[in-house]
Amino acid sequence: MSESVTIFFETHDGARIEVAARPGSSVMEAAVIGNVGGIEAECGGSCICATCHVYCDHVTDGVLGEMSPGEDDMLDLAAAERRPTSRLSCQIKVSADLERAVFIIPEAQF
Amino acid sequence: MKKKAAVIVGASHAGVQAALSLRQSGWQDGIVLFSAEADYPYHRPPLSKAFLAGEKDEEQILLRAPALYAEQGIDLRLGEPVEAVDPAAGTVTSRSGTEPYSTLLLATGSRARRLNAAGSELEGIFTLRTLDDSRRLKEALAAAGHVVIVGGGFIGLEFASTSAKLGKQTTVLEALPTLLSRSLPPAMGDFLRAYHESKGVRFRFGAQVAGFEGEGGRLRGVRLADGETIAADIALVGIGGEADLELARSLGLALSAGGIEVDAYGRTSAPGIYAMGDVAGFHNAFATAPMRLESVQNAVDQAKVAAAHICGADAGLTAVPWFWTDQYDLKVQMAGIGRRDATEILRGDPASGAFTLLQLVDGRLVAAHSVNRAADHMISRRLIADGTLIDAAAAADIETPLAKATAGQAAAAPAGR
């Protein structure tokens, strides 16, 4: 079992929550298991509800993995504004490359 | 004397959402959340897919962090079914005693319908509803070579895709001549059939199970009414769900469409008692008749509305029903409630593996069934909610975004309301 990866979630009011994420799980799952509010994940990671939206402003280019056309479509319809750094956290796999990455939680998921 | 609480019976998608939404809506008193299951609440959809296939483990399918319940002042009672309700005293009884309630929320869900056939007691015959079911099925599937699925519904087809992906010889027995004919247009069932067949799944349509055959107490085959026996190391019976109505019946609650009758706020026929999720029978604004909806979306949205109403809000359920099924690399999404009298418009080519089948009534979208067309699905939810008039020719053109395939002014109300 590989070691956990430390990632951060930044809430809308600027607070940072540290989470020990398991490699191979998704960033969404890390948020849920880490008890981070504001990641709803109604569909449980099937990429069909757009309620695990995050902004990846502070994440190095190239470590997040490719966005699928389905994710791209869903992001257009997320509750909070879509930005160039928008992703669905259920589609981002945790790896050592994400060590100390910060994911910003939008104001709304519905 | 214990302080009265909101007591929620059932801790799956509906019950957990109700508890969290009560807190978000300002509920100050206690919340007691009873679960008959011993596991922390989890997502049910992966039980027939990612969990079963070993792509996600038990931690990854948790609905919420275990610590969240206590933090939110939710007294989660795992492995503690509610045995009785005394509405006169305002209490529920479980093995740890009686719990007084001021409001009772029934989110008891549904359970898998069982097949009454000879040999049903053999080892190797499964239904799939709970995490525990999925754990046992996963273990048995790993050791099986021949897999038979009784029922070509959503659970059956999802399990078939998992089974075929694992290289098992997989046979689906369906009593009707086509797949999913009760819930989807024939074109969708035909597409899914062809896709499954391309992955090696065999189908028997019009198949009636006469019984299960075994050896030493273990399943060996499924015998059909025409006398043929199909080899089976395991069999999954996926012939639908039925609402868990035991408490509702003991309370004498009015029933509707096989569930507990509720209004747009989730109120049952008894004061102070709400019901939500799979167990609720409701005349949804987007349906032509009362029905139960077995979906995550309905469970979550009914729970939110009921919790808000309990806390004094006055907004009824208005959400467009939607659900999905994942099979192989197909993401199949349904918005609205399909109708037999609808005009169908095909958007895209099924042979390409990505298309949407739109259903229109009086020129308005009432349902959209999409395969790998997430954008169509999301836009359809809005178009259905708004009762938008659709330009059929534009909608049939896959190059035109569905949002632009509208005609004239939005209608005042969706058809069927």
XYZ file of C-alpha atoms in Angstrom:
527
model
C 0.000 0.000 0.000
C 1.525 3.281 -1.047
C 1.686 6.132 1.395
C -1.013 8.729 1.652
C -0.771 12.026 -0.171
C -1.437 15.291 1.628
C -3.863 17.523 -0.221
C -5.778 20.615 0.827
C -9.266 21.880 0.255
C -9.890 25.599 0.480
C -13.411 26.531 1.443
C -15.265 29.528 0.128
C -14.350 31.548 3.215
C -10.654 30.849 2.702
C -10.102 28.143 5.344
C -7.773 25.314 4.348
C -8.538 21.735 5.337
C -5.769 19.164 5.176
C -6.664 15.659 4.047
C -4.570 12.500 3.854
C -5.635 11.101 0.480
C -5.144 7.531 -0.653
C -3.352 7.069 -3.962
C -5.700 5.519 -6.497
C -8.823 6.980 -4.938
C -10.347 10.166 -6.320
C -9.965 13.682 -4.955
C -13.739 13.641 -4.375
C -13.480 10.479 -2.283
C -10.640 12.024 -0.295
C -12.881 15.011 0.446
C -15.810 12.866 1.539
C -13.741 10.519 3.687
C -11.876 13.536 5.075
C -15.187 15.095 6.039
C -14.700 18.227 3.933
C -17.945 20.148 3.507
C -19.013 21.567 0.167
C -18.246 18.511 -1.959
C -21.680 16.952 -2.358
C -20.921 14.151 -4.838
C -24.554 13.165 -5.123
C -23.871 10.546 -7.816
C -20.960 9.005 -5.924
C -18.358 9.556 -8.613
C -20.131 8.660 -11.843
C -19.465 12.048 -13.444
C -23.111 12.868 -13.879
C -24.169 15.349 -11.204
C -21.485 18.064 -11.242
C -21.733 18.522 -7.458
C -18.053 17.846 -6.709
C -16.807 20.838 -8.706
C -13.426 22.288 -7.666
C -11.118 25.009 -8.936
C -7.545 23.848 -9.391
C -5.875 27.282 -9.450
C -2.886 26.153 -7.435
C -2.309 22.775 -9.019
C 0.659 22.325 -11.319
C -0.243 21.853 -14.976
C -0.211 18.312 -16.232
C -0.664 16.404 -12.975
C -4.456 16.253 -13.021
C -4.938 13.925 -15.951
C -6.977 14.487 -19.064
C -10.528 15.745 -18.927
C -13.020 13.443 -20.638
C -15.653 14.913 -23.001
C -18.301 13.880 -20.443
C -16.617 15.842 -17.668
C -16.206 18.809 -19.987
C -19.950 18.753 -20.721
C -20.893 18.451 -17.057
C -18.697 21.383 -16.035
C -20.596 23.650 -18.434
C -23.651 22.975 -16.323
C -22.201 23.130 -12.812
C -23.985 25.399 -10.337
C -20.993 27.712 -9.754
C -19.299 29.593 -12.575
C -16.974 27.518 -14.754
C -13.415 28.783 -14.854
C -10.390 27.608 -16.850
C -9.243 25.699 -13.754
C -12.588 23.961 -13.131
C -12.628 20.188 -12.720
C -14.908 17.567 -11.232
C -13.006 16.155 -8.283
C -14.441 12.670 -8.811
C -12.502 12.498 -12.062
C -9.101 13.370 -10.563
C -7.080 10.420 -9.342
C -4.888 10.921 -6.302
C -1.206 10.299 -6.980
C 2.096 11.360 -5.436
C 2.165 14.201 -7.982
C -0.681 15.834 -6.057
C 1.346 16.169 -2.827
C 0.297 19.464 -1.162
C -2.051 20.385 -3.984
C -4.854 22.799 -3.114
C -8.396 22.404 -4.436
C -10.750 25.352 -4.066
C -14.382 24.568 -3.327
C -16.905 26.782 -5.117
C -19.643 28.654 -3.313
C -22.383 26.348 -4.565
C -22.755 22.797 -5.876
C -26.498 22.920 -6.555
C -38.124 12.066 30.029
C -36.027 12.179 26.879
C -36.326 15.211 24.660
C -38.311 14.561 21.533
C -36.435 14.241 18.309
C -36.852 13.847 14.601
C -36.644 10.110 14.154
C -35.618 8.841 10.738
C -36.133 5.190 9.861
C -33.654 4.095 7.197
C -30.166 5.466 6.580
C -29.528 5.222 2.882
C -29.578 8.082 0.364
C -32.951 9.446 1.554
C -32.530 9.021 5.310
C -29.013 10.448 5.447
C -29.976 13.406 3.255
C -33.017 14.070 5.455
C -30.826 14.146 8.571
C -28.279 16.512 7.016
C -30.957 18.726 5.485
C -32.805 18.995 8.797
C -29.649 20.468 10.315
C -29.085 22.754 7.331
C -32.685 23.923 7.629
C -32.160 24.868 11.258
C -33.563 21.891 13.160
C -32.436 22.390 16.767
C -33.672 19.230 18.459
C -32.251 15.763 18.332
C -32.047 13.636 15.213
C -32.028 9.871 15.573
C -31.216 7.951 12.402
C -31.977 4.243 12.521
C -30.416 1.761 10.129
C -31.179 -1.932 9.948
C -27.747 -2.373 8.374
C -24.523 -2.541 10.357
C -22.453 -0.563 7.837
C -22.001 3.180 7.720
C -24.316 4.583 5.029
C -22.961 4.069 1.530
C -23.733 4.791 -2.114
C -25.890 2.020 -3.521
C -25.238 2.402 -7.270
C -21.621 1.082 -7.110
C -22.829 -2.159 -5.514
C -23.640 -3.600 -8.936
C -20.708 -1.937 -10.687
C -17.476 -0.397 -9.362
C -17.582 -2.056 -5.933
C -18.491 -5.427 -7.364
C -15.757 -5.156 -9.989
C -13.179 -4.318 -7.323
C -12.585 -0.812 -8.725
C -13.765 0.822 -5.493
C -13.516 -0.444 -1.941
C -15.862 0.052 0.988
C -14.289 3.303 2.112
C -14.612 4.788 -1.363
C -18.363 4.273 -1.486
C -19.176 5.865 1.882
C -21.922 8.460 1.589
C -20.281 10.620 4.233
C -17.370 10.456 6.651
C -18.336 8.391 9.707
C -17.342 11.302 11.960
C -19.814 13.643 10.292
C -22.896 12.164 11.943
C -21.862 12.895 15.523
C -20.502 16.286 14.484
C -23.904 17.194 13.079
C -25.681 15.965 16.198
C -27.098 12.976 14.352
C -27.498 9.918 16.560
C -26.832 7.181 14.016
C -27.973 3.764 15.218
C -26.365 1.179 12.990
C -27.661 -2.388 12.947
C -30.721 -1.273 14.841
C -33.954 -1.780 12.928
C -37.079 -0.021 14.147
C -39.428 -2.767 15.221
C -42.588 -0.815 15.956
C -44.096 2.650 16.012
C -46.657 3.803 18.548
C -48.226 6.911 17.006
C -50.442 7.588 20.038
C -47.446 7.698 22.372
C -45.194 9.190 19.678
C -42.467 6.616 20.103
C -40.536 4.093 18.088
C -39.226 0.840 19.502
C -35.913 -0.789 18.679
C -33.772 -3.279 20.551
C -32.344 -0.504 22.724
C -35.780 0.608 23.913
C -38.227 3.315 22.976
C -37.363 6.658 21.427
C -39.845 9.523 21.519
C -40.321 11.528 18.347
C -41.896 14.809 17.447
C -41.645 14.079 13.740
C -41.214 10.690 12.116
C -39.537 10.260 8.739
C -39.932 6.942 6.969
C -37.094 6.258 4.535
C -37.319 2.495 4.693
C -36.578 2.083 0.996
C -37.244 -0.952 -1.087
C -36.052 -4.508 -1.097
C -35.283 -6.943 -3.854
C -38.225 -8.983 -4.987
C -37.578 -12.695 -4.630
C -38.422 -15.418 -7.078
C -40.719 -18.113 -5.817
C -39.383 -21.108 -7.685
C -38.319 -24.609 -6.768
C -34.763 -24.737 -5.480
C -34.663 -21.090 -4.350
C -32.926 -22.177 -1.144
C -29.811 -23.419 -3.002
C -26.484 -21.804 -2.281
C -25.410 -19.554 -5.152
C -28.660 -17.657 -5.701
C -28.456 -13.966 -4.928
C -30.376 -10.743 -4.889
C -28.570 -7.406 -4.817
C -29.654 -4.554 -2.646
C -27.257 -4.061 0.274
C -23.515 -3.811 0.738
C -23.639 -7.165 2.431
C -25.370 -8.668 -0.630
C -22.674 -7.180 -2.835
C -19.830 -8.491 -0.665
C -21.168 -12.025 -0.877
C -21.935 -11.734 -4.569
C -18.463 -10.379 -5.287
C -16.842 -13.357 -3.606
C -19.090 -15.847 -5.385
C -18.636 -14.126 -8.756
C -14.858 -14.429 -8.509
C -15.148 -18.209 -8.256
C -17.919 -18.634 -10.842
C -17.587 -19.607 -14.494
C -21.232 -19.588 -15.555
C -23.397 -16.694 -14.464
C -27.141 -16.499 -15.012
C -29.124 -13.348 -14.413
C -32.858 -13.588 -13.966
C -34.354 -10.305 -15.140
C -33.039 -7.892 -17.787
C -33.677 -4.738 -15.754
C -31.132 -2.151 -14.674
C -29.585 -4.193 -11.859
C -29.458 -7.269 -14.078
C -27.804 -5.454 -16.968
C -25.306 -3.661 -14.743
C -24.385 -6.952 -13.169
C -24.187 -8.543 -16.622
C -21.688 -5.901 -17.727
C -19.569 -6.497 -14.620
C -19.776 -10.251 -15.072
C -18.907 -10.119 -18.783
C -15.996 -7.742 -18.104
C -14.624 -10.326 -15.683
C -14.783 -12.901 -18.471
C -17.654 -14.972 -17.094
C -20.042 -16.750 -19.413
C -23.068 -14.577 -18.789
C -26.689 -15.290 -19.686
C -29.600 -12.944 -19.047
C -33.106 -14.405 -18.805
C -35.861 -11.938 -19.558
C -39.542 -12.814 -19.328
C -40.625 -10.180 -21.849
C -39.692 -10.056 -25.545
C -37.485 -6.931 -25.178
C -35.267 -5.294 -22.579
C -36.464 -2.581 -20.206
C -39.738 -2.231 -22.036
C -41.564 -0.954 -18.980
C -39.243 1.965 -18.415
C -37.539 2.818 -21.715
C -38.481 3.187 -25.383
C -37.809 0.020 -27.430
C -34.905 1.672 -29.279
C -33.007 1.984 -25.997
C -33.612 -1.627 -25.029
C -32.558 -2.797 -28.484
C -29.382 -0.734 -28.364
C -28.419 -2.111 -24.957
C -29.148 -5.657 -26.047
C -26.871 -5.344 -29.087
C -24.144 -3.760 -26.983
C -24.268 -6.512 -24.385
C -24.251 -9.154 -27.103
C -21.151 -7.570 -28.613
C -19.499 -8.113 -25.232
C -20.445 -11.772 -25.184
C -23.602 -11.681 -23.057
C -26.333 -14.100 -24.164
C -30.007 -13.296 -23.835
C -33.065 -15.524 -23.582
C -36.241 -13.560 -24.147
C -39.671 -14.794 -23.154
C -37.880 -16.990 -20.632
C -39.809 -18.313 -17.656
C -37.826 -19.791 -14.791
C -39.315 -23.120 -13.744
C -36.796 -23.776 -10.998
C -33.212 -23.953 -9.826
C -31.258 -27.188 -9.959
C -28.459 -28.080 -7.603
C -26.030 -30.627 -6.408
C -25.082 -31.025 -2.769
C -27.048 -27.914 -1.898
C -25.225 -25.785 -4.476
C -26.740 -24.230 -7.579
C -25.782 -25.946 -10.838
C -28.366 -24.707 -13.300
C -31.497 -22.687 -13.973
C -34.341 -24.675 -15.501
C -36.648 -22.879 -17.915
C -40.331 -23.594 -18.430
C -39.562 -25.045 -21.880
C -37.473 -27.735 -20.188
C -34.021 -26.443 -21.026
C -31.505 -26.061 -18.199
C -28.833 -23.381 -18.392
C -25.627 -24.088 -16.495
C -25.103 -21.677 -13.601
C -22.557 -21.500 -10.795
C -24.334 -18.432 -9.519
C -27.625 -16.742 -10.343
C -28.613 -13.171 -9.644
C -32.334 -12.562 -9.349
C -32.986 -8.982 -10.457
C -36.727 -8.828 -10.935
C -37.384 -5.464 -9.374
C -37.850 -3.938 -5.991
C -40.802 -3.561 -3.696
C -41.283 -0.875 -1.075
C -40.610 -1.879 2.521
C -44.062 -1.125 3.891
C -44.068 -3.013 7.179
C -44.115 0.042 9.430
C -46.417 1.933 7.077
C -48.948 -0.898 7.186
C -48.766 -1.133 10.976
C -49.492 2.598 11.094
C -52.395 2.300 8.673
C -50.877 4.887 6.330
C -52.567 5.445 2.970
C -50.696 3.748 0.147
C -50.219 4.758 -3.478
C -48.515 3.051 -6.426
C -47.099 0.378 -4.144
C -45.584 2.930 -1.791
C -46.550 5.220 1.062
C -48.744 7.975 -0.328
C -47.083 11.368 0.076
C -47.772 14.875 -1.142
C -45.275 17.296 -2.677
C -43.827 17.969 0.797
C -43.423 14.310 1.672
C -46.360 14.273 4.122
C -48.126 10.971 4.581
C -51.777 10.569 5.531
C -50.827 10.724 9.238
C -49.934 14.039 10.889
C -46.269 14.426 11.746
C -45.200 11.468 9.633
C -43.256 11.962 6.398
C -41.968 9.466 3.853
C -39.333 9.820 1.148
C -37.240 7.931 -1.338
C -37.967 4.497 -2.788
C -40.760 3.856 -0.305
C -42.836 6.904 -1.268
C -45.643 6.829 -3.819
C -46.151 10.254 -5.276
C -47.796 12.002 -8.183
C -44.761 13.739 -9.566
C -45.520 16.846 -11.626
C -43.693 15.279 -14.571
C -45.574 11.991 -14.495
C -49.077 11.156 -15.671
C -49.893 8.961 -12.667
C -48.693 8.353 -9.093
C -45.560 6.247 -8.986
C -42.623 5.198 -6.891
C -39.241 6.313 -8.146
C -36.292 4.164 -7.169
C -33.458 6.588 -7.770
C -30.768 8.478 -5.894
C -32.057 11.781 -7.254
C -35.587 11.196 -6.010
C -34.360 10.045 -2.604
C -32.159 13.110 -2.179
C -34.658 15.644 -3.501
C -37.645 14.298 -1.562
C -35.540 14.258 1.601
C -34.471 17.862 1.129
C -38.026 19.051 0.528
C -39.415 17.151 3.525
C -36.660 18.384 5.858
C -37.231 21.961 4.766
C -40.990 21.607 5.218
C -40.537 20.181 8.717
C -38.495 23.301 9.494
C -41.204 25.633 8.184
C -40.425 26.105 4.488
C -43.240 25.972 1.970
C -41.618 24.713 -1.232
C -42.874 21.452 -2.673
C -40.977 19.028 -4.844
C -40.367 20.418 -8.329
C -37.249 18.532 -9.422
C -37.293 16.751 -12.761
C -36.709 13.022 -12.123
C -33.452 11.662 -13.479
C -31.350 8.587 -13.089
C -28.516 6.788 -14.738
C -27.002 3.410 -15.349
C -23.372 2.627 -16.156
C -22.726 -0.433 -18.309
C -19.277 -1.078 -19.795
C -18.167 2.294 -21.171
C -21.762 3.431 -21.627
C -23.213 6.142 -19.491
C -26.960 5.922 -19.940
C -28.898 8.832 -18.489
C -32.619 9.340 -18.269
C -34.331 12.670 -17.610
C -38.071 13.010 -17.090
C -40.585 10.179 -17.158
C -40.968 8.351 -20.460
C -44.420 8.111 -22.037
C -45.860 5.680 -24.520
C -47.871 8.359 -26.291
C -44.821 10.522 -26.956
C -43.314 11.410 -30.311
C -39.737 10.186 -30.474
C -36.855 12.071 -31.992
C -33.519 10.376 -32.427
C -30.550 12.662 -32.000
C -27.346 11.065 -33.201
C -26.584 7.586 -34.479
C -26.845 4.685 -32.026
C -24.172 2.886 -34.073
C -21.738 5.614 -32.992
C -22.340 4.738 -29.332
C -23.487 8.249 -28.464
C -27.048 9.432 -29.011
C -30.124 10.818 -27.318
C -33.698 9.697 -27.762
C -36.034 12.598 -27.058
C -39.705 12.170 -26.229
C -42.080 15.005 -27.013
C -45.724 15.453 -26.112
C -47.555 18.416 -27.664
C -44.215 19.724 -28.890
C -42.713 19.812 -25.397
C -39.909 17.638 -24.109
C -41.137 15.159 -21.489
C -38.219 12.733 -21.408
C -34.707 12.323 -22.767
C -32.747 9.076 -22.811
C -29.072 9.590 -23.520
C -26.125 7.324 -24.130
C -22.762 9.033 -23.632
C -24.367 12.433 -24.246
C -24.027 14.132 -20.851
C -24.656 17.608 -22.211
C -27.947 16.540 -23.839
C -29.004 15.011 -20.539
C -28.237 18.092 -18.473
C -29.914 20.467 -20.942
C -32.910 18.152 -21.169
C -33.492 18.402 -17.438
C -33.856 22.162 -17.827
C -36.000 21.939 -20.957
C -38.315 19.440 -19.272
C -38.548 21.552 -16.121
C -39.412 24.633 -18.131
C -41.882 22.891 -20.453
C -39.994 24.341 -23.413
C -41.411 23.957 -26.919
C -38.932 22.060 -29.082
C -38.051 22.523 -32.753
C -38.101 18.869 -33.776
C -35.917 19.275 -36.864
C -33.246 21.190 -34.957
C -33.362 18.690 -32.081
C -32.767 15.814 -34.489
C -29.579 17.476 -35.733
C -26.736 16.416 -33.471
C -24.647 19.378 -34.645
C -27.174 21.793 -33.139
C -26.794 22.178 -29.360
C -30.005 20.982 -27.760
C -30.324 24.237 -25.852
C -30.767 25.986 -29.214
C -33.356 23.526 -30.507
C -36.254 25.389 -28.992
C -39.309 26.838 -30.661
C -41.353 29.793 -29.495
C -42.120 30.639 -25.905
C -41.725 28.365 -22.911
C -45.002 26.899 -21.759
C -46.538 27.682 -18.413
C -46.462 24.130 -17.152
C -45.029 20.805 -18.209
C -47.326 18.304 -19.811
C -48.942 15.978 -17.345
C -48.964 18.378 -14.428
